[in-house]
PDB file of C-alpha atoms in Angstrom:
ATOM      1  CA  MET Q   1      12.227   3.161  14.963  1.00 79.00           C
ATOM      2  CA  THR Q   2      13.021  -0.526  15.844  1.00 91.00           C
ATOM      3  CA  GLU Q   3      12.841  -3.622  13.797  1.00 92.00           C
ATOM      4  CA  ILE Q   4       9.757  -4.826  15.485  1.00 91.00           C
ATOM      5  CA  ASP Q   5       8.189  -1.627  14.840  1.00 92.00           C
ATOM      6  CA  GLU Q   6       8.723  -1.891  11.452  1.00 94.00           C
ATOM      7  CA  CYS Q   7       7.309  -5.401  11.558  1.00 94.00           C
ATOM      8  CA  ARG Q   8       4.100  -4.354  13.307  1.00 95.00           C
ATOM      9  CA  GLY Q   9       3.978  -1.523  10.498  1.00 94.00           C
ATOM     10  CA  ALA Q  10       4.282  -3.935   7.745  1.00 95.00           C
ATOM     11  CA  LEU Q  11       1.694  -6.671   9.260  1.00 97.00           C
ATOM     12  CA  ARG Q  12      -0.779  -3.490   9.597  1.00 97.00           C
ATOM     13  CA  GLU Q  13      -0.065  -2.357   5.803  1.00 95.00           C
ATOM     14  CA  LEU Q  14      -0.505  -6.227   5.163  1.00 97.00           C
ATOM     15  CA  ALA Q  15      -3.959  -5.768   6.971  1.00 98.00           C
ATOM     16  CA  ILE Q  16      -4.700  -2.834   5.436  1.00 98.00           C
ATOM     17  CA  GLY Q  17      -3.989  -3.574   1.852  1.00 97.00           C
ATOM     18  CA  ARG Q  18      -6.507  -6.634   2.495  1.00 96.00           C
ATOM     19  CA  LEU Q  19      -9.020  -4.698   3.841  1.00 97.00           C
ATOM     20  CA  ALA Q  20      -8.644  -2.443   0.906  1.00 97.00           C
ATOM     21  CA  GLY Q  21      -9.076  -5.119  -1.517  1.00 96.00           C
ATOM     22  CA  ARG Q  22      -6.155  -5.379  -2.474  1.00 95.00           C
ATOM     23  CA  ASP Q  23      -4.755  -9.147  -3.908  1.00 93.00           C
ATOM     24  CA  VAL Q  24      -2.664  -9.884  -0.778  1.00 94.00           C
ATOM     25  CA  ARG Q  25      -0.513 -13.117  -1.447  1.00 95.00           C
ATOM     26  CA  THR Q  26      -0.641 -15.660   1.337  1.00 95.00           C
ATOM     27  CA  SER Q  27       3.275 -15.984   0.945  1.00 95.00           C
ATOM     28  CA  HIS Q  28       3.441 -12.450   1.709  1.00 96.00           C
ATOM     29  CA  LEU Q  29       1.389 -12.856   5.209  1.00 96.00           C
ATOM     30  CA  VAL Q  30       3.717 -15.939   5.783  1.00 96.00           C
ATOM     31  CA  GLU Q  31       6.703 -14.086   5.170  1.00 96.00           C
ATOM     32  CA  ALA Q  32       5.798 -10.932   7.409  1.00 96.00           C
ATOM     33  CA  GLY Q  33       5.097 -13.395  10.114  1.00 95.00           C
ATOM     34  CA  LEU Q  34       8.732 -14.907  10.001  1.00 95.00           C
ATOM     35  CA  ASP Q  35      10.117 -11.581   9.557  1.00 95.00           C
ATOM     36  CA  ALA Q  36       8.009 -10.410  12.765  1.00 95.00           C
ATOM     37  CA  ILE Q  37       9.339 -13.684  14.723  1.00 94.00           C
ATOM     38  CA  VAL Q  38      12.801 -13.343  13.824  1.00 95.00           C
ATOM     39  CA  ALA Q  39      12.532  -9.678  14.982  1.00 94.00           C
ATOM     40  CA  GLY Q  40      11.477 -10.619  18.363  1.00 94.00           C
ATOM     41  CA  LEU Q  41       7.994 -10.210  17.845  1.00 93.00           C
ATOM     42  CA  ASP Q  42       5.881 -12.566  19.828  1.00 89.00           C
ATOM     43  CA  THR Q  43       1.994 -13.497  20.215  1.00 92.00           C
ATOM     44  CA  PRO Q  44       0.454 -16.951  20.316  1.00 91.00           C
ATOM     45  CA  SER Q  45      -0.702 -16.819  16.388  1.00 94.00           C
ATOM     46  CA  LEU Q  46       2.273 -15.506  14.832  1.00 95.00           C
ATOM     47  CA  ALA Q  47       4.459 -18.647  14.923  1.00 92.00           C
ATOM     48  CA  LEU Q  48       1.330 -20.922  14.064  1.00 94.00           C
ATOM     49  CA  LEU Q  49       1.143 -18.206  10.805  1.00 95.00           C
ATOM     50  CA  ALA Q  50       4.884 -18.300  10.218  1.00 92.00           C
ATOM     51  CA  GLY Q  51       4.868 -22.507  10.280  1.00 92.00           C
ATOM     52  CA  LEU Q  52       1.710 -22.338   7.796  1.00 92.00           C
ATOM     53  CA  GLU Q  53       2.477 -23.368   3.979  1.00 92.00           C
ATOM     54  CA  SER Q  54       1.142 -20.321   1.742  1.00 85.00           C
ATOM     55  CA  SER Q  55      -0.789 -22.513  -0.125  1.00 90.00           C
ATOM     56  CA  ALA Q  56      -3.053 -23.298   3.095  1.00 92.00           C
ATOM     57  CA  GLU Q  57      -4.889 -19.897   2.183  1.00 93.00           C
ATOM     58  CA  ALA Q  58      -7.798 -20.633   4.711  1.00 94.00           C
ATOM     59  CA  ALA Q  59      -5.525 -21.311   7.414  1.00 95.00           C
ATOM     60  CA  VAL Q  60      -3.251 -18.359   6.631  1.00 96.00           C
ATOM     61  CA  ASP Q  61      -5.979 -16.181   6.659  1.00 95.00           C
ATOM     62  CA  LYS Q  62      -7.404 -17.113   9.899  1.00 96.00           C
ATOM     63  CA  ALA Q  63      -3.774 -17.129  11.419  1.00 96.00           C
ATOM     64  CA  PHE Q  64      -3.417 -13.861  10.335  1.00 96.00           C
ATOM     65  CA  GLY Q  65      -6.555 -12.200  11.458  1.00 96.00           C
ATOM     66  CA  GLN Q  66      -5.424 -13.478  14.801  1.00 97.00           C
ATOM     67  CA  VAL Q  67      -2.409 -11.865  14.571  1.00 97.00           C
ATOM     68  CA  VAL Q  68      -3.860  -8.690  13.738  1.00 97.00           C
ATOM     69  CA  ASP Q  69      -6.196  -9.018  16.815  1.00 96.00           C
ATOM     70  CA  GLU Q  70      -3.352 -10.242  18.940  1.00 96.00           C
ATOM     71  CA  LEU Q  71      -1.335  -7.255  18.277  1.00 96.00           C
ATOM     72  CA  GLY Q  72      -4.152  -4.949  18.376  1.00 96.00           C
ATOM     73  CA  LEU Q  73      -3.570  -3.392  15.154  1.00 96.00           C
ATOM     74  CA  GLU Q  74      -5.853  -0.181  14.300  1.00 95.00           C
ATOM     75  CA  LEU Q  75      -7.206  -0.652  11.028  1.00 97.00           C
ATOM     76  CA  PRO Q  76      -9.601   1.856   9.217  1.00 96.00           C
ATOM     77  CA  ALA Q  77     -12.831   1.561   9.856  1.00 94.00           C
ATOM     78  CA  ASP Q  78     -14.219   0.032   5.889  1.00 96.00           C
ATOM     79  CA  PRO Q  79     -12.277  -0.383   2.723  1.00 97.00           C
ATOM     80  CA  THR Q  80     -13.082   2.623   1.414  1.00 96.00           C
ATOM     81  CA  ALA Q  81     -10.772   4.938   4.357  1.00 96.00           C
ATOM     82  CA  ALA Q  82      -8.492   1.797   3.927  1.00 97.00           C
ATOM     83  CA  ARG Q  83      -7.680   2.771   0.250  1.00 98.00           C
ATOM     84  CA  TRP Q  84      -7.681   6.693   1.167  1.00 98.00           C
ATOM     85  CA  LEU Q  85      -5.276   5.596   3.995  1.00 97.00           C
ATOM     86  CA  LEU Q  86      -3.032   3.409   1.423  1.00 97.00           C
ATOM     87  CA  ILE Q  87      -3.038   6.450  -1.234  1.00 98.00           C
ATOM     88  CA  HIS Q  88      -1.859   8.896   1.252  1.00 97.00           C
ATOM     89  CA  GLY Q  89       0.791   6.732   2.507  1.00 96.00           C
ATOM     90  CA  TRP Q  90       2.201   6.404  -1.147  1.00 98.00           C
ATOM     91  CA  LEU Q  91       1.689   9.993  -1.835  1.00 98.00           C
ATOM     92  CA  THR Q  92       3.491  10.988   0.860  1.00 98.00           C
ATOM     93  CA  ALA Q  93       6.543   8.262   0.200  1.00 97.00           C
ATOM     94  CA  MET Q  94       6.870   9.574  -3.395  1.00 98.00           C
ATOM     95  CA  VAL Q  95       6.799  13.081  -2.126  1.00 98.00           C
ATOM     96  CA  GLU Q  96       9.558  12.191   0.646  1.00 98.00           C
ATOM     97  CA  GLY Q  97      11.670  10.633  -2.201  1.00 97.00           C
ATOM     98  CA  ARG Q  98      11.043   7.104  -0.543  1.00 96.00           C
ATOM     99  CA  LEU Q  99       9.041   5.642  -3.336  1.00 97.00           C
ATOM    100  CA  SER Q 100       9.711   6.208  -6.805  1.00 96.00           C
ATOM    101  CA  PRO Q 101       6.955   7.964  -9.049  1.00 97.00           C
ATOM    102  CA  ALA Q 102       6.565   4.906 -11.347  1.00 95.00           C
ATOM    103  CA  ALA Q 103       6.089   2.776  -8.555  1.00 96.00           C
ATOM    104  CA  GLY Q 104       3.966   5.040  -6.338  1.00 97.00           C
ATOM    105  CA  GLY Q 105       2.179   6.087  -9.548  1.00 97.00           C
ATOM    106  CA  ALA Q 106       0.982   2.452 -10.129  1.00 97.00           C
ATOM    107  CA  LEU Q 107      -0.098   2.040  -6.810  1.00 97.00           C
ATOM    108  CA  VAL Q 108      -2.145   4.955  -6.415  1.00 98.00           C
ATOM    109  CA  SER Q 109      -3.806   4.188 -10.100  1.00 97.00           C
ATOM    110  CA  GLU Q 110      -4.398   0.517  -8.642  1.00 96.00           C
ATOM    111  CA  VAL Q 111      -6.441   1.616  -5.514  1.00 97.00           C
ATOM    112  CA  GLY Q 112      -7.816   4.592  -7.368  1.00 96.00           C
ATOM    113  CA  GLU Q 113      -9.674   2.052  -9.352  1.00 96.00           C
ATOM    114  CA  LEU Q 114     -10.713   0.436  -6.421  1.00 96.00           C
ATOM    115  CA  LEU Q 115     -12.185   3.535  -5.545  1.00 96.00           C
ATOM    116  CA  GLY Q 116     -14.352   4.027  -8.983  1.00 95.00           C
ATOM    117  CA  SER Q 117     -11.360   6.167 -10.063  1.00 94.00           C
ATOM    118  CA  PRO Q 118     -11.793   9.266  -8.339  1.00 96.00           C
ATOM    119  CA  PRO Q 119     -11.521  12.653 -10.639  1.00 95.00           C
ATOM    120  CA  SER Q 120      -8.822  13.856  -7.901  1.00 95.00           C
ATOM    121  CA  LEU Q 121      -6.757  10.718  -8.778  1.00 96.00           C
ATOM    122  CA  ARG Q 122      -6.803  10.719 -12.253  1.00 95.00           C
ATOM    123  CA  GLY Q 123      -4.161  13.046 -13.520  1.00 95.00           C
ATOM    124  CA  ILE Q 124      -1.643  10.608 -11.604  1.00 97.00           C
ATOM    125  CA  ALA Q 125      -3.211   7.551 -13.096  1.00 96.00           C
ATOM    126  CA  ARG Q 126      -2.703   9.378 -16.869  1.00 95.00           C
ATOM    127  CA  TRP Q 127       0.963  10.395 -16.045  1.00 95.00           C
ATOM    128  CA  SER Q 128       1.434   6.612 -14.357  1.00 95.00           C
ATOM    129  CA  ALA Q 129      -0.313   4.770 -17.483  1.00 94.00           C
ATOM    130  CA  MET Q 130       2.225   7.057 -19.898  1.00 90.00           C
ATOM    131  CA  LEU Q 131       5.386   6.022 -17.513  1.00 89.00           C
ATOM    132  CA  ASP Q 132       4.366   2.444 -17.705  1.00 86.00           C
ATOM    133  CA  GLY Q 133       4.116   2.821 -21.407  1.00 83.00           C
ATOM    134  CA  TRP Q 134       7.517   4.492 -21.719  1.00 80.00           C
ATOM    135  CA  ILE Q 135      10.536   2.844 -23.408  1.00 79.00           C
ATOM    136  CA  PRO Q 136      14.243   3.213 -23.182  1.00 74.00           C
ATOM    137  CA  THR Q 137      14.417   4.229 -26.537  1.00 73.00           C
ATOM    138  CA  ASP Q 138      11.940   7.497 -26.304  1.00 67.00           C
ATOM    139  CA  LEU Q 139      13.597  10.564 -26.995  1.00 76.00           C
ATOM    140  CA  THR Q 140      11.402  12.141 -24.117  1.00 76.00           C
ATOM    141  CA  PRO Q 141      12.779  11.716 -20.431  1.00 81.00           C
ATOM    142  CA  ARG Q 142      11.329  10.073 -17.669  1.00 83.00           C
ATOM    143  CA  ASP Q 143      11.077  13.076 -15.837  1.00 85.00           C
ATOM    144  CA  VAL Q 144       8.096  14.458 -18.198  1.00 86.00           C
ATOM    145  CA  CYS Q 145       6.022  11.946 -16.418  1.00 89.00           C
ATOM    146  CA  GLU Q 146       7.572  11.581 -13.175  1.00 94.00           C
ATOM    147  CA  VAL Q 147       7.596  15.465 -12.141  1.00 95.00           C
ATOM    148  CA  PRO Q 148       3.630  15.932 -12.756  1.00 95.00           C
ATOM    149  CA  ILE Q 149       3.118  12.754 -10.844  1.00 97.00           C
ATOM    150  CA  LEU Q 150       5.150  14.151  -7.936  1.00 97.00           C
ATOM    151  CA  GLU Q 151       3.279  17.630  -7.965  1.00 97.00           C
ATOM    152  CA  GLU Q 152       0.365  16.283  -8.131  1.00 96.00           C
ATOM    153  CA  SER Q 153       0.914  14.207  -5.064  1.00 97.00           C
ATOM    154  CA  ALA Q 154       2.048  17.057  -3.256  1.00 97.00           C
ATOM    155  CA  GLU Q 155      -0.993  18.930  -4.144  1.00 96.00           C
ATOM    156  CA  LEU Q 156      -3.066  16.477  -3.108  1.00 97.00           C
ATOM    157  CA  LEU Q 157      -1.616  15.972   0.304  1.00 97.00           C
ATOM    158  CA  GLU Q 158      -1.801  19.722   0.899  1.00 96.00           C
ATOM    159  CA  GLY Q 159      -5.604  20.015   0.535  1.00 93.00           C
ATOM    160  CA  PRO Q 160      -8.273  18.011   2.470  1.00 93.00           C
ATOM    161  CA  TRP Q 161      -8.097  14.387   2.812  1.00 94.00           C
ATOM    162  CA  PRO Q 162      -9.726  12.340   1.562  1.00 92.00           C
ATOM    163  CA  PRO Q 163      -9.654  14.684  -1.518  1.00 90.00           C
ATOM    164  CA  SER Q 164     -13.071  16.252  -2.389  1.00 76.00           C
ATOM    165  CA  PRO Q 165     -14.717  14.861  -5.443  1.00 66.00           C
ATOM    166  CA  ARG Q 166     -14.491  18.223  -7.228  1.00 54.00           C
ATOM    167  CA  HIS Q 167     -10.884  18.131  -7.071  1.00 47.00           C
ATOM    168  CA  PRO Q 168      -9.365  18.384 -10.650  1.00 49.00           C
TER     169      PRO Q 168
END
């Protein structure tokens, strides 16, 4: 994967996050624009986005939308599909070892709440909350929470996607 591909992917992930209802800061949009320009990606609105102050929220939002259109980035049809797509990506990254169970579990829990806390994600959310409350002086190792997060992630990925509402 080239640096340009990585930048396109980062811009797409930000766009999906916004569609999903996540709090995507304008500073992240501007930074992604700068990274894309440095990597050699070029669209008419990319330079505009990269040159904006992150405090100019309306202008950043408009420029980012134009960048997404100019790059032809494919986005899910609606917020619910965007949320499930993000969750699938995080589950995959955890199972493949590219994302820690702590970070991935927190992300899945956050977006799972936007989905109304479906039963299929409640186990990960529960283990993630316990992991979040873990303190270094605990006698219980972090693995007690991390392993079930990884196991439930792998189980979800093996089944139908998105998971059925009846999934335990």
